[in-house]
Amino acid sequence: MKRLILFGAPGSGKGTMGDLIQRDRGYVKISTGDILRTEIEQGSADGLKAKGFMAAGGLVPDELVMELVRRRLGRDDLGAGYIMDGYPRTLAQAKALSAIPSSSEQAVSIEVTEAEAVERLLSRLTCRDCGAIYNQKTKPPKVAGACDICGGVVERRADDTAEAVRRRFQVYAERTLPVIEYYAGRHVLARVDGSGPAALVYEKIKGLVS
Ligand code: ADP
């Protein structure tokens, strides 16, 4: 099973790139943020545990996220391979993932300035049901408030506020940059400039996916 890992600060476009690769390559995108938001929507015990950490822009505890990922990877619908969007975010998560065998592994770090990412996040809209990503200015849904893909409610994410965004950036620098170095050390990391329109960034990324 092939594994592609997407890294990028909040607003870097990693979710959008994951969606495009899924569409073109038959890989299945696994977004831990989406999985956690679904748990919260459903009011599950795991969702309740995660909710406060997420709203504040902090990380959900490793054991909880690692268990959700183990469960997701245990399903037999992964197609040609899978894309990890938002996981691993800590060294403990990276080590847990490395313990799961893969036939090939590629990591991509999508790099943008904080200023550009913040601007994107504050105009970002997300489907509450399927996680599809829109932008008020550059890519609004065809019908205001409704998802083009599933018809679900399109809205601002609870953690796309100035304060939570600031915290998410801090956490990314402290906890996730060392994880990127871990993959650089394994010689599977590519760094891509994520500034500019999504189509342009995708041109640079798609050649990296086998
Ligand atoms: P972004 O990359 O824009 O912050 P995500 O949807 O990937 O958005 O994640 C949203 C939130 O979900 C994170 O701020 C964090 O609270 C939680 N989360 C997602 N993935 C993980 C993970 N691998 N480990 C811990 N918390 C996570």
mmCIF file of N, CA, C and O in Angstrom, residues 40-114:
data_model
loop_
_atom_site.group_PDB
_atom_site.id
_atom_site.type_symbol
_atom_site.label_atom_id
_atom_site.label_comp_id
_atom_site.label_asym_id
_atom_site.label_seq_id
_atom_site.Cartn_x
_atom_site.Cartn_y
_atom_site.Cartn_z
ATOM 1 N N ILE A 40 -17.257 14.859 16.460
ATOM 2 C CA ILE A 40 -17.902 15.933 17.227
ATOM 3 C C ILE A 40 -19.364 16.099 16.786
ATOM 4 O O ILE A 40 -20.270 16.173 17.610
ATOM 5 N N GLU A 41 -19.575 16.128 15.452
ATOM 6 C CA GLU A 41 -20.932 16.233 14.892
ATOM 7 C C GLU A 41 -21.846 15.143 15.447
ATOM 8 O O GLU A 41 -23.013 15.378 15.754
ATOM 9 N N GLN A 42 -21.270 13.930 15.536
ATOM 10 C CA GLN A 42 -22.078 12.789 15.980
ATOM 11 C C GLN A 42 -22.252 12.760 17.489
ATOM 12 O O GLN A 42 -22.994 11.924 18.003
ATOM 13 N N GLY A 43 -21.534 13.631 18.190
ATOM 14 C CA GLY A 43 -21.638 13.684 19.650
ATOM 15 C C GLY A 43 -21.080 12.453 20.327
ATOM 16 O O GLY A 43 -21.507 12.090 21.428
ATOM 17 N N SER A 44 -20.102 11.797 19.695
ATOM 18 C CA SER A 44 -19.530 10.573 20.284
ATOM 19 C C SER A 44 -18.638 10.925 21.473
ATOM 20 O O SER A 44 -18.250 12.084 21.652
ATOM 21 N N ALA A 45 -18.266 9.897 22.251
ATOM 22 C CA ALA A 45 -17.371 10.112 23.399
ATOM 23 C C ALA A 45 -16.026 10.664 22.917
ATOM 24 O O ALA A 45 -15.460 11.582 23.530
ATOM 25 N N ASP A 46 -15.513 10.133 21.797
ATOM 26 C CA ASP A 46 -14.239 10.634 21.265
ATOM 27 C C ASP A 46 -14.366 12.095 20.839
ATOM 28 O O ASP A 46 -13.464 12.900 21.053
ATOM 29 N N GLY A 47 -15.504 12.414 20.220
ATOM 30 C CA GLY A 47 -15.744 13.800 19.797
ATOM 31 C C GLY A 47 -15.760 14.748 20.986
ATOM 32 O O GLY A 47 -15.179 15.840 20.933
ATOM 33 N N LEU A 48 -16.406 14.303 22.054
ATOM 34 C CA LEU A 48 -16.475 15.143 23.265
ATOM 35 C C LEU A 48 -15.096 15.407 23.839
ATOM 36 O O LEU A 48 -14.784 16.511 24.259
ATOM 37 N N LYS A 49 -14.261 14.361 23.811
ATOM 38 C CA LYS A 49 -12.892 14.516 24.328
ATOM 39 C C LYS A 49 -12.103 15.507 23.479
ATOM 40 O O LYS A 49 -11.298 16.283 23.992
ATOM 41 N N ALA A 50 -12.319 15.476 22.166
ATOM 42 C CA ALA A 50 -11.493 16.264 21.239
ATOM 43 C C ALA A 50 -11.914 17.727 21.143
ATOM 44 O O ALA A 50 -11.098 18.608 20.854
ATOM 45 N N LYS A 51 -13.181 17.992 21.387
ATOM 46 C CA LYS A 51 -13.789 19.272 21.023
ATOM 47 C C LYS A 51 -13.053 20.511 21.576
ATOM 48 O O LYS A 51 -12.736 21.435 20.829
ATOM 49 N N GLY A 52 -12.759 20.503 22.862
ATOM 50 C CA GLY A 52 -12.134 21.669 23.496
ATOM 51 C C GLY A 52 -10.742 21.936 22.956
ATOM 52 O O GLY A 52 -10.381 23.091 22.702
ATOM 53 N N PHE A 53 -9.964 20.864 22.755
ATOM 54 C CA PHE A 53 -8.610 21.037 22.212
ATOM 55 C C PHE A 53 -8.680 21.688 20.833
ATOM 56 O O PHE A 53 -7.905 22.574 20.499
ATOM 57 N N MET A 54 -9.606 21.210 20.017
ATOM 58 C CA MET A 54 -9.695 21.703 18.635
ATOM 59 C C MET A 54 -10.143 23.154 18.597
ATOM 60 O O MET A 54 -9.570 23.974 17.882
ATOM 61 N N ALA A 55 -11.166 23.479 19.374
ATOM 62 C CA ALA A 55 -11.699 24.846 19.341
ATOM 63 C C ALA A 55 -10.626 25.852 19.748
ATOM 64 O O ALA A 55 -10.579 26.967 19.237
ATOM 65 N N ALA A 56 -9.734 25.430 20.670
ATOM 66 C CA ALA A 56 -8.681 26.343 21.135
ATOM 67 C C ALA A 56 -7.475 26.365 20.204
ATOM 68 O O ALA A 56 -6.549 27.147 20.415
ATOM 69 N N GLY A 57 -7.457 25.483 19.206
ATOM 70 C CA GLY A 57 -6.322 25.448 18.280
ATOM 71 C C GLY A 57 -5.163 24.605 18.785
ATOM 72 O O GLY A 57 -4.067 24.665 18.236
ATOM 73 N N GLY A 58 -5.406 23.805 19.827
ATOM 74 C CA GLY A 58 -4.359 22.914 20.343
ATOM 75 C C GLY A 58 -4.457 21.546 19.687
ATOM 76 O O GLY A 58 -5.335 21.312 18.857
ATOM 77 N N LEU A 59 -3.564 20.638 20.064
ATOM 78 C CA LEU A 59 -3.621 19.282 19.510
ATOM 79 C C LEU A 59 -4.482 18.391 20.388
ATOM 80 O O LEU A 59 -4.478 18.506 21.614
ATOM 81 N N VAL A 60 -5.171 17.488 19.743
ATOM 82 C CA VAL A 60 -5.926 16.445 20.442
ATOM 83 C C VAL A 60 -4.882 15.422 20.940
ATOM 84 O O VAL A 60 -3.891 15.169 20.246
ATOM 85 N N PRO A 61 -5.067 14.825 22.125
ATOM 86 C CA PRO A 61 -4.056 13.896 22.651
ATOM 87 C C PRO A 61 -3.715 12.767 21.673
ATOM 88 O O PRO A 61 -4.588 12.225 20.994
ATOM 89 N N ASP A 62 -2.426 12.440 21.644
ATOM 90 C CA ASP A 62 -1.909 11.425 20.716
ATOM 91 C C ASP A 62 -2.700 10.123 20.735
ATOM 92 O O ASP A 62 -3.033 9.587 19.675
ATOM 93 N N GLU A 63 -2.968 9.588 21.947
ATOM 94 C CA GLU A 63 -3.578 8.251 22.018
ATOM 95 C C GLU A 63 -4.920 8.231 21.287
ATOM 96 O O GLU A 63 -5.245 7.268 20.600
ATOM 97 N N LEU A 64 -5.683 9.316 21.433
ATOM 98 C CA LEU A 64 -7.004 9.368 20.801
ATOM 99 C C LEU A 64 -6.872 9.405 19.276
ATOM 100 O O LEU A 64 -7.511 8.621 18.559
ATOM 101 N N VAL A 65 -6.012 10.289 18.769
ATOM 102 C CA VAL A 65 -5.860 10.413 17.314
ATOM 103 C C VAL A 65 -5.249 9.136 16.736
ATOM 104 O O VAL A 65 -5.672 8.645 15.678
ATOM 105 N N MET A 66 -4.276 8.576 17.448
ATOM 106 C CA MET A 66 -3.633 7.365 16.956
ATOM 107 C C MET A 66 -4.637 6.217 16.853
ATOM 108 O O MET A 66 -4.608 5.446 15.891
ATOM 109 N N GLU A 67 -5.539 6.126 17.800
ATOM 110 C CA GLU A 67 -6.558 5.074 17.776
ATOM 111 C C GLU A 67 -7.525 5.279 16.595
ATOM 112 O O GLU A 67 -7.882 4.335 15.890
ATOM 113 N N LEU A 68 -7.922 6.547 16.355
ATOM 114 C CA LEU A 68 -8.834 6.811 15.236
ATOM 115 C C LEU A 68 -8.164 6.462 13.906
ATOM 116 O O LEU A 68 -8.800 5.921 12.996
ATOM 117 N N VAL A 69 -6.871 6.757 13.791
ATOM 118 C CA VAL A 69 -6.142 6.444 12.550
ATOM 119 C C VAL A 69 -5.997 4.928 12.385
ATOM 120 O O VAL A 69 -6.197 4.396 11.292
ATOM 121 N N ARG A 70 -5.661 4.256 13.484
ATOM 122 C CA ARG A 70 -5.545 2.786 13.414
ATOM 123 C C ARG A 70 -6.852 2.183 12.899
ATOM 124 O O ARG A 70 -6.860 1.334 12.016
ATOM 125 N N ARG A 71 -7.961 2.693 13.437
ATOM 126 C CA ARG A 71 -9.280 2.186 13.018
ATOM 127 C C ARG A 71 -9.522 2.457 11.535
ATOM 128 O O ARG A 71 -9.959 1.597 10.792
ATOM 129 N N ARG A 72 -9.183 3.681 11.096
ATOM 130 C CA ARG A 72 -9.425 4.053 9.700
ATOM 131 C C ARG A 72 -8.566 3.228 8.743
ATOM 132 O O ARG A 72 -9.036 2.770 7.704
ATOM 133 N N LEU A 73 -7.299 3.019 9.116
ATOM 134 C CA LEU A 73 -6.394 2.271 8.230
ATOM 135 C C LEU A 73 -6.725 0.777 8.230
ATOM 136 O O LEU A 73 -6.307 0.053 7.327
ATOM 137 N N GLY A 74 -7.506 0.357 9.216
ATOM 138 C CA GLY A 74 -7.896 -1.050 9.282
ATOM 139 C C GLY A 74 -9.001 -1.390 8.299
ATOM 140 O O GLY A 74 -9.285 -2.559 8.056
ATOM 141 N N ARG A 75 -9.628 -0.386 7.697
ATOM 142 C CA ARG A 75 -10.698 -0.672 6.729
ATOM 143 C C ARG A 75 -10.085 -1.073 5.392
ATOM 144 O O ARG A 75 -8.946 -0.734 5.097
ATOM 145 N N ASP A 76 -10.871 -1.775 4.538
ATOM 146 C CA ASP A 76 -10.246 -2.322 3.326
ATOM 147 C C ASP A 76 -10.631 -1.523 2.078
ATOM 148 O O ASP A 76 -10.790 -2.056 1.005
ATOM 149 N N ASP A 77 -10.759 -0.189 2.222
ATOM 150 C CA ASP A 77 -11.217 0.638 1.089
ATOM 151 C C ASP A 77 -10.147 1.639 0.665
ATOM 152 O O ASP A 77 -10.461 2.721 0.188
ATOM 153 N N LEU A 78 -8.877 1.270 0.830
ATOM 154 C CA LEU A 78 -7.843 2.283 0.629
ATOM 155 C C LEU A 78 -7.349 2.405 -0.817
ATOM 156 O O LEU A 78 -6.506 3.243 -1.115
ATOM 157 N N GLY A 79 -7.898 1.593 -1.723
ATOM 158 C CA GLY A 79 -7.608 1.757 -3.152
ATOM 159 C C GLY A 79 -6.126 1.640 -3.467
ATOM 160 O O GLY A 79 -5.420 0.798 -2.926
ATOM 161 N N ALA A 80 -5.645 2.547 -4.338
ATOM 162 C CA ALA A 80 -4.257 2.488 -4.797
ATOM 163 C C ALA A 80 -3.277 2.886 -3.698
ATOM 164 O O ALA A 80 -2.088 2.623 -3.783
ATOM 165 N N GLY A 81 -3.793 3.540 -2.693
ATOM 166 C CA GLY A 81 -2.930 4.018 -1.620
ATOM 167 C C GLY A 81 -3.689 5.056 -0.826
ATOM 168 O O GLY A 81 -4.875 5.282 -1.068
ATOM 169 N N TYR A 82 -3.023 5.671 0.106
ATOM 170 C CA TYR A 82 -3.724 6.677 0.896
ATOM 171 C C TYR A 82 -2.866 7.907 1.153
ATOM 172 O O TYR A 82 -1.639 7.852 1.099
ATOM 173 N N ILE A 83 -3.571 9.000 1.380
ATOM 174 C CA ILE A 83 -2.943 10.297 1.621
ATOM 175 C C ILE A 83 -3.244 10.675 3.061
ATOM 176 O O ILE A 83 -4.414 10.753 3.439
ATOM 177 N N MET A 84 -2.227 10.921 3.859
ATOM 178 C CA MET A 84 -2.463 11.390 5.215
ATOM 179 C C MET A 84 -2.475 12.919 5.195
ATOM 180 O O MET A 84 -1.498 13.552 4.810
ATOM 181 N N ASP A 85 -3.600 13.489 5.576
ATOM 182 C CA ASP A 85 -3.766 14.954 5.618
ATOM 183 C C ASP A 85 -3.924 15.356 7.088
ATOM 184 O O ASP A 85 -4.963 15.117 7.686
ATOM 185 N N GLY A 86 -2.861 15.894 7.663
ATOM 186 C CA GLY A 86 -2.952 16.333 9.064
ATOM 187 C C GLY A 86 -2.485 15.305 10.066
ATOM 188 O O GLY A 86 -2.721 15.456 11.263
ATOM 189 N N TYR A 87 -1.821 14.274 9.601
ATOM 190 C CA TYR A 87 -1.285 13.227 10.477
ATOM 191 C C TYR A 87 -0.065 12.654 9.794
ATOM 192 O O TYR A 87 -0.140 12.389 8.600
ATOM 193 N N PRO A 88 1.046 12.480 10.468
ATOM 194 C CA PRO A 88 1.307 12.735 11.889
ATOM 195 C C PRO A 88 1.654 14.202 12.171
ATOM 196 O O PRO A 88 2.211 14.886 11.324
ATOM 197 N N ARG A 89 1.312 14.642 13.357
ATOM 198 C CA ARG A 89 1.614 16.011 13.779
ATOM 199 C C ARG A 89 2.584 16.046 14.951
ATOM 200 O O ARG A 89 3.007 17.124 15.349
ATOM 201 N N THR A 90 2.880 14.898 15.530
ATOM 202 C CA THR A 90 3.855 14.822 16.630
ATOM 203 C C THR A 90 4.795 13.659 16.326
ATOM 204 O O THR A 90 4.465 12.764 15.529
ATOM 205 N N LEU A 91 5.969 13.662 16.985
ATOM 206 C CA LEU A 91 6.920 12.571 16.750
ATOM 207 C C LEU A 91 6.341 11.227 17.178
ATOM 208 O O LEU A 91 6.575 10.213 16.517
ATOM 209 N N ALA A 92 5.554 11.225 18.263
ATOM 210 C CA ALA A 92 4.948 9.955 18.706
ATOM 211 C C ALA A 92 4.019 9.414 17.619
ATOM 212 O O ALA A 92 4.012 8.209 17.330
ATOM 213 N N GLN A 93 3.256 10.293 16.982
ATOM 214 C CA GLN A 93 2.365 9.858 15.896
ATOM 215 C C GLN A 93 3.182 9.343 14.705
ATOM 216 O O GLN A 93 2.824 8.355 14.065
ATOM 217 N N ALA A 94 4.286 10.032 14.395
ATOM 218 C CA ALA A 94 5.122 9.618 13.252
ATOM 219 C C ALA A 94 5.668 8.218 13.497
ATOM 220 O O ALA A 94 5.693 7.372 12.592
ATOM 221 N N LYS A 95 6.107 7.960 14.735
ATOM 222 C CA LYS A 95 6.664 6.638 15.032
ATOM 223 C C LYS A 95 5.584 5.570 14.953
ATOM 224 O O LYS A 95 5.830 4.472 14.442
ATOM 225 N N ALA A 96 4.381 5.903 15.403
ATOM 226 C CA ALA A 96 3.276 4.938 15.314
ATOM 227 C C ALA A 96 2.952 4.640 13.846
ATOM 228 O O ALA A 96 2.696 3.492 13.476
ATOM 229 N N LEU A 97 2.999 5.676 13.006
ATOM 230 C CA LEU A 97 2.698 5.460 11.583
ATOM 231 C C LEU A 97 3.804 4.639 10.927
ATOM 232 O O LEU A 97 3.526 3.749 10.108
ATOM 233 N N SER A 98 5.038 4.926 11.282
ATOM 234 C CA SER A 98 6.160 4.183 10.685
ATOM 235 C C SER A 98 6.085 2.694 11.001
ATOM 236 O O SER A 98 6.615 1.872 10.252
ATOM 237 N N ALA A 99 5.417 2.365 12.099
ATOM 238 C CA ALA A 99 5.301 0.949 12.475
ATOM 239 C C ALA A 99 4.293 0.213 11.584
ATOM 240 O O ALA A 99 4.229 -1.015 11.604
ATOM 241 N N ILE A 100 3.503 0.969 10.821
ATOM 242 C CA ILE A 100 2.536 0.345 9.901
ATOM 243 C C ILE A 100 3.220 0.235 8.533
ATOM 244 O O ILE A 100 3.642 1.247 7.970
ATOM 245 N N PRO A 101 3.366 -0.979 8.005
ATOM 246 C CA PRO A 101 4.124 -1.134 6.762
ATOM 247 C C PRO A 101 3.464 -0.431 5.573
ATOM 248 O O PRO A 101 2.237 -0.285 5.527
ATOM 249 N N SER A 102 4.303 0.019 4.612
ATOM 250 C CA SER A 102 3.769 0.584 3.361
ATOM 251 C C SER A 102 4.717 0.154 2.249
ATOM 252 O O SER A 102 5.896 -0.088 2.502
ATOM 253 N N SER A 103 4.191 0.081 0.995
ATOM 254 C CA SER A 103 5.066 -0.341 -0.104
ATOM 255 C C SER A 103 5.926 0.814 -0.577
ATOM 256 O O SER A 103 7.007 0.628 -1.118
ATOM 257 N N SER A 104 5.446 2.059 -0.414
ATOM 258 C CA SER A 104 6.287 3.224 -0.685
ATOM 259 C C SER A 104 5.779 4.361 0.174
ATOM 260 O O SER A 104 4.598 4.386 0.552
ATOM 261 N N GLU A 105 6.664 5.276 0.477
ATOM 262 C CA GLU A 105 6.274 6.396 1.340
ATOM 263 C C GLU A 105 6.873 7.674 0.773
ATOM 264 O O GLU A 105 8.059 7.734 0.453
ATOM 265 N N GLN A 106 6.037 8.689 0.622
ATOM 266 C CA GLN A 106 6.503 10.001 0.168
ATOM 267 C C GLN A 106 5.880 11.050 1.085
ATOM 268 O O GLN A 106 4.686 10.962 1.404
ATOM 269 N N ALA A 107 6.677 12.020 1.500
ATOM 270 C CA ALA A 107 6.147 13.120 2.305
ATOM 271 C C ALA A 107 6.364 14.428 1.551
ATOM 272 O O ALA A 107 7.382 14.608 0.883
ATOM 273 N N VAL A 108 5.366 15.306 1.620
ATOM 274 C CA VAL A 108 5.459 16.599 0.944
ATOM 275 C C VAL A 108 5.140 17.683 1.965
ATOM 276 O O VAL A 108 4.118 17.612 2.653
ATOM 277 N N SER A 109 6.013 18.664 2.062
ATOM 278 C CA SER A 109 5.751 19.802 2.944
ATOM 279 C C SER A 109 5.380 21.005 2.071
ATOM 280 O O SER A 109 6.157 21.429 1.216
ATOM 281 N N ILE A 110 4.161 21.498 2.263
ATOM 282 C CA ILE A 110 3.664 22.628 1.470
ATOM 283 C C ILE A 110 3.940 23.897 2.268
ATOM 284 O O ILE A 110 3.421 24.061 3.373
ATOM 285 N N GLU A 111 4.778 24.767 1.710
ATOM 286 C CA GLU A 111 5.276 25.888 2.506
ATOM 287 C C GLU A 111 4.702 27.227 2.028
ATOM 288 O O GLU A 111 4.754 27.548 0.846
ATOM 289 N N VAL A 112 4.095 27.951 2.960
ATOM 290 C CA VAL A 112 3.538 29.280 2.661
ATOM 291 C C VAL A 112 3.896 30.240 3.802
ATOM 292 O O VAL A 112 4.190 29.795 4.911
ATOM 293 N N THR A 113 3.837 31.516 3.520
ATOM 294 C CA THR A 113 4.084 32.471 4.603
ATOM 295 C C THR A 113 2.844 32.506 5.503
ATOM 296 O O THR A 113 1.717 32.226 5.054
ATOM 297 N N GLU A 114 3.082 32.869 6.753
ATOM 298 C CA GLU A 114 1.966 32.935 7.696
ATOM 299 C C GLU A 114 0.939 33.967 7.216
ATOM 300 O O GLU A 114 -0.271 33.740 7.314
#
